Amino acid sequence: MKHVLLTLFSLFAFNAKAQNFKNPESLFDPTPYGFSHASSVAVSGELVFISGQSGGLGKEHLLNESFREQTQVALKNIVTVLDNYNLKPENVMKITILIVDHSQEKLKIWNEEINKVWKNKPFPASTLIPVPRLAIDGMLIEVDAIAFKAKK
C-alpha cells in the first residue's frame, strides 16, 4: 500500500500544474473547514477526488433526522460534483461510506439508494466504515469518491 501511495504521489507531483479544485456553487462553501468538494489531477485522463459529502442539504447544510433522506442528499451531492466535471456515477472508481451507528437496516437503505443512482452498474469499489459520530452533530452518513475521466 505504501508503494502504491508513493507511486500516486509521484504521478501527482509530476502533473502538479494540472491540479484542479472545484466547489460547486450549489453546495456550501467548504473552504473555512480546510477542504474542497473535489480535486483532480491529470494522469492520462483526470482523477477527481470528491471530499466526503454528508446528507446536508444545500448551502445551508440542513440535516434531516432521517438516515434515508441524508443518504439521498449525500448521493445527490456526489452527483452534483460529478456533473461539474461532466462525469456520471459510472466514472466513480472508489467510494468510502461512513455510517453513524451502522446497522443492517441502514445498510439496506444504503443499498436501495445507491441502486437508484448507479443504474448502469458496475458499482465502484467501496469501503463502508461504521463510526460513532461524524464532524457535525446530526450527520448520519458521509460518502467520498474518486472518479476517473479518460482523455479523448
Short mmCIF file of C-alpha atoms in Angstrom, two decimals:
data_model
loop_
_atom_site.label_atom_id
_atom_site.label_comp_id
_atom_site.label_asym_id
_atom_site.label_seq_id
_atom_site.Cartn_x
_atom_site.Cartn_y
_atom_site.Cartn_z
CA MET A 1 0.00 0.00 0.00
CA LYS A 2 2.80 2.39 0.88
CA HIS A 3 4.39 1.75 -2.55
CA VAL A 4 1.08 2.43 -4.32
CA LEU A 5 0.60 5.72 -2.45
CA LEU A 6 4.17 6.81 -3.21
CA THR A 7 3.64 5.99 -6.90
CA LEU A 8 0.40 8.01 -6.94
CA PHE A 9 2.09 10.95 -5.21
CA SER A 10 4.92 10.77 -7.76
CA LEU A 11 2.38 10.95 -10.59
CA PHE A 12 0.64 13.88 -8.92
CA ALA A 13 3.90 15.74 -8.31
CA PHE A 14 4.82 15.26 -11.99
CA ASN A 15 1.49 16.79 -13.06
CA ALA A 16 1.27 19.40 -10.31
CA LYS A 17 0.39 22.15 -12.80
CA ALA A 18 -2.65 20.11 -13.89
CA GLN A 19 -4.30 20.15 -10.46
CA ASN A 20 -7.88 21.35 -10.36
CA PHE A 21 -10.08 22.03 -7.33
CA LYS A 22 -13.86 22.57 -7.54
CA ASN A 23 -16.56 23.74 -5.18
CA PRO A 24 -19.94 23.69 -6.96
CA GLU A 25 -21.85 26.88 -6.20
CA SER A 26 -24.98 24.95 -5.19
CA LEU A 27 -23.11 23.30 -2.27
CA PHE A 28 -21.96 25.05 0.90
CA ASP A 29 -18.54 26.75 0.94
CA PRO A 30 -16.10 24.25 2.49
CA THR A 31 -13.03 26.50 2.49
CA PRO A 32 -13.46 27.63 6.13
CA TYR A 33 -13.18 23.95 7.08
CA GLY A 34 -9.98 23.32 5.14
CA PHE A 35 -11.14 21.26 2.15
CA SER A 36 -12.58 21.43 -1.35
CA HIS A 37 -15.58 19.44 -2.52
CA ALA A 38 -13.38 17.89 -5.21
CA SER A 39 -9.89 17.92 -6.67
CA SER A 40 -8.43 16.33 -9.74
CA VAL A 41 -5.06 15.65 -11.32
CA ALA A 42 -4.47 14.80 -14.98
CA VAL A 43 -2.95 11.32 -15.36
CA SER A 44 -3.65 10.01 -18.89
CA GLY A 45 -7.03 11.38 -18.09
CA GLU A 46 -8.25 13.07 -14.97
CA LEU A 47 -8.67 11.70 -11.45
CA VAL A 48 -11.36 13.51 -9.46
CA PHE A 49 -11.21 13.29 -5.67
CA ILE A 50 -14.57 14.15 -4.09
CA SER A 51 -14.47 15.08 -0.42
CA GLY A 52 -16.84 13.39 1.98
CA GLN A 53 -20.35 14.53 1.15
CA SER A 54 -22.81 14.48 4.00
CA GLY A 55 -26.56 14.45 3.97
CA GLY A 56 -26.53 18.22 4.49
CA LEU A 57 -28.85 19.90 2.01
CA GLY A 58 -27.72 22.97 0.04
CA LYS A 59 -25.52 25.86 1.08
CA GLU A 60 -27.17 25.90 4.49
CA HIS A 61 -26.15 22.25 5.02
CA LEU A 62 -29.53 21.39 6.53
CA LEU A 63 -29.54 17.94 8.13
CA ASN A 64 -32.76 15.94 8.22
CA GLU A 65 -33.07 13.37 11.04
CA SER A 66 -33.89 10.61 8.51
CA PHE A 67 -30.99 8.34 7.55
CA ARG A 68 -32.66 7.65 4.19
CA GLU A 69 -33.02 11.35 3.39
CA GLN A 70 -29.43 12.08 4.40
CA THR A 71 -28.28 9.18 2.21
CA GLN A 72 -30.25 10.54 -0.75
CA VAL A 73 -28.75 14.01 -0.26
CA ALA A 74 -25.19 12.67 0.14
CA LEU A 75 -25.52 10.74 -3.13
CA LYS A 76 -27.11 13.78 -4.83
CA ASN A 77 -24.16 15.88 -3.64
CA ILE A 78 -21.72 13.34 -5.15
CA VAL A 79 -23.65 13.57 -8.46
CA THR A 80 -23.53 17.40 -8.27
CA VAL A 81 -19.75 17.35 -8.06
CA LEU A 82 -19.54 14.73 -10.84
CA ASP A 83 -21.74 16.96 -13.03
CA ASN A 84 -19.22 19.79 -12.58
CA TYR A 85 -16.66 17.54 -14.27
CA ASN A 86 -19.12 16.26 -16.91
CA LEU A 87 -18.95 12.82 -15.31
CA LYS A 88 -21.57 10.26 -14.34
CA PRO A 89 -21.72 7.82 -11.40
CA GLU A 90 -20.26 5.17 -13.72
CA ASN A 91 -16.99 7.19 -13.73
CA VAL A 92 -16.56 6.68 -9.98
CA MET A 93 -13.85 4.14 -9.26
CA LYS A 94 -13.90 4.15 -5.44
CA ILE A 95 -16.21 5.34 -2.67
CA THR A 96 -15.90 5.32 1.08
CA ILE A 97 -19.06 5.36 3.18
CA LEU A 98 -19.05 6.37 6.83
CA ILE A 99 -22.27 5.49 8.69
CA VAL A 100 -23.03 6.58 12.25
CA ASP A 101 -24.28 3.68 14.39
CA HIS A 102 -24.27 1.30 11.41
CA SER A 103 -26.94 -1.41 11.32
CA GLN A 104 -28.36 -3.90 8.85
CA GLU A 105 -31.36 -1.59 8.41
CA LYS A 106 -29.07 1.29 7.43
CA LEU A 107 -27.13 -1.00 5.08
CA LYS A 108 -30.42 -1.97 3.41
CA ILE A 109 -31.31 1.72 2.96
CA TRP A 110 -27.83 2.45 1.57
CA ASN A 111 -28.16 -0.40 -0.94
CA GLU A 112 -31.61 0.76 -2.07
CA GLU A 113 -30.43 4.34 -2.57
CA ILE A 114 -27.15 3.55 -4.34
CA ASN A 115 -29.07 1.34 -6.78
CA LYS A 116 -31.17 4.38 -7.73
CA VAL A 117 -28.04 6.37 -8.59
CA TRP A 118 -25.85 3.64 -10.14
CA LYS A 119 -28.45 2.46 -12.65
CA ASN A 120 -25.85 1.34 -15.20
CA LYS A 121 -23.73 -0.84 -12.96
CA PRO A 122 -20.96 -1.87 -12.18
CA PHE A 123 -20.71 -0.22 -8.81
CA PRO A 124 -17.42 1.36 -7.78
CA ALA A 125 -15.06 -0.27 -5.34
CA SER A 126 -16.18 0.74 -1.86
CA THR A 127 -15.40 0.70 1.82
CA LEU A 128 -18.11 1.07 4.48
CA ILE A 129 -16.84 2.22 7.87
CA PRO A 130 -19.13 2.25 10.91
CA VAL A 131 -18.38 5.27 13.10
CA PRO A 132 -19.74 6.58 16.42
CA ARG A 133 -20.12 10.15 15.07
CA LEU A 134 -19.12 12.47 12.23
CA ALA A 135 -17.79 16.05 12.05
CA ILE A 136 -21.08 17.84 12.69
CA ASP A 137 -23.78 16.90 15.19
CA GLY A 138 -26.69 15.27 13.37
CA MET A 139 -24.64 13.95 10.43
CA LEU A 140 -25.59 10.29 9.92
CA ILE A 141 -23.64 9.49 6.72
CA GLU A 142 -20.65 10.77 4.76
CA VAL A 143 -19.56 9.50 1.35
CA ASP A 144 -16.35 10.34 -0.53
CA ALA A 145 -15.41 9.24 -4.03
CA ILE A 146 -12.63 9.00 -6.59
CA ALA A 147 -13.68 9.26 -10.24
CA PHE A 148 -11.74 8.98 -13.50
CA LYS A 149 -12.26 10.79 -16.77
CA ALA A 150 -10.27 9.32 -19.67
CA LYS A 151 -8.56 11.58 -22.20
CA LYS A 152 -10.35 11.77 -25.52
#
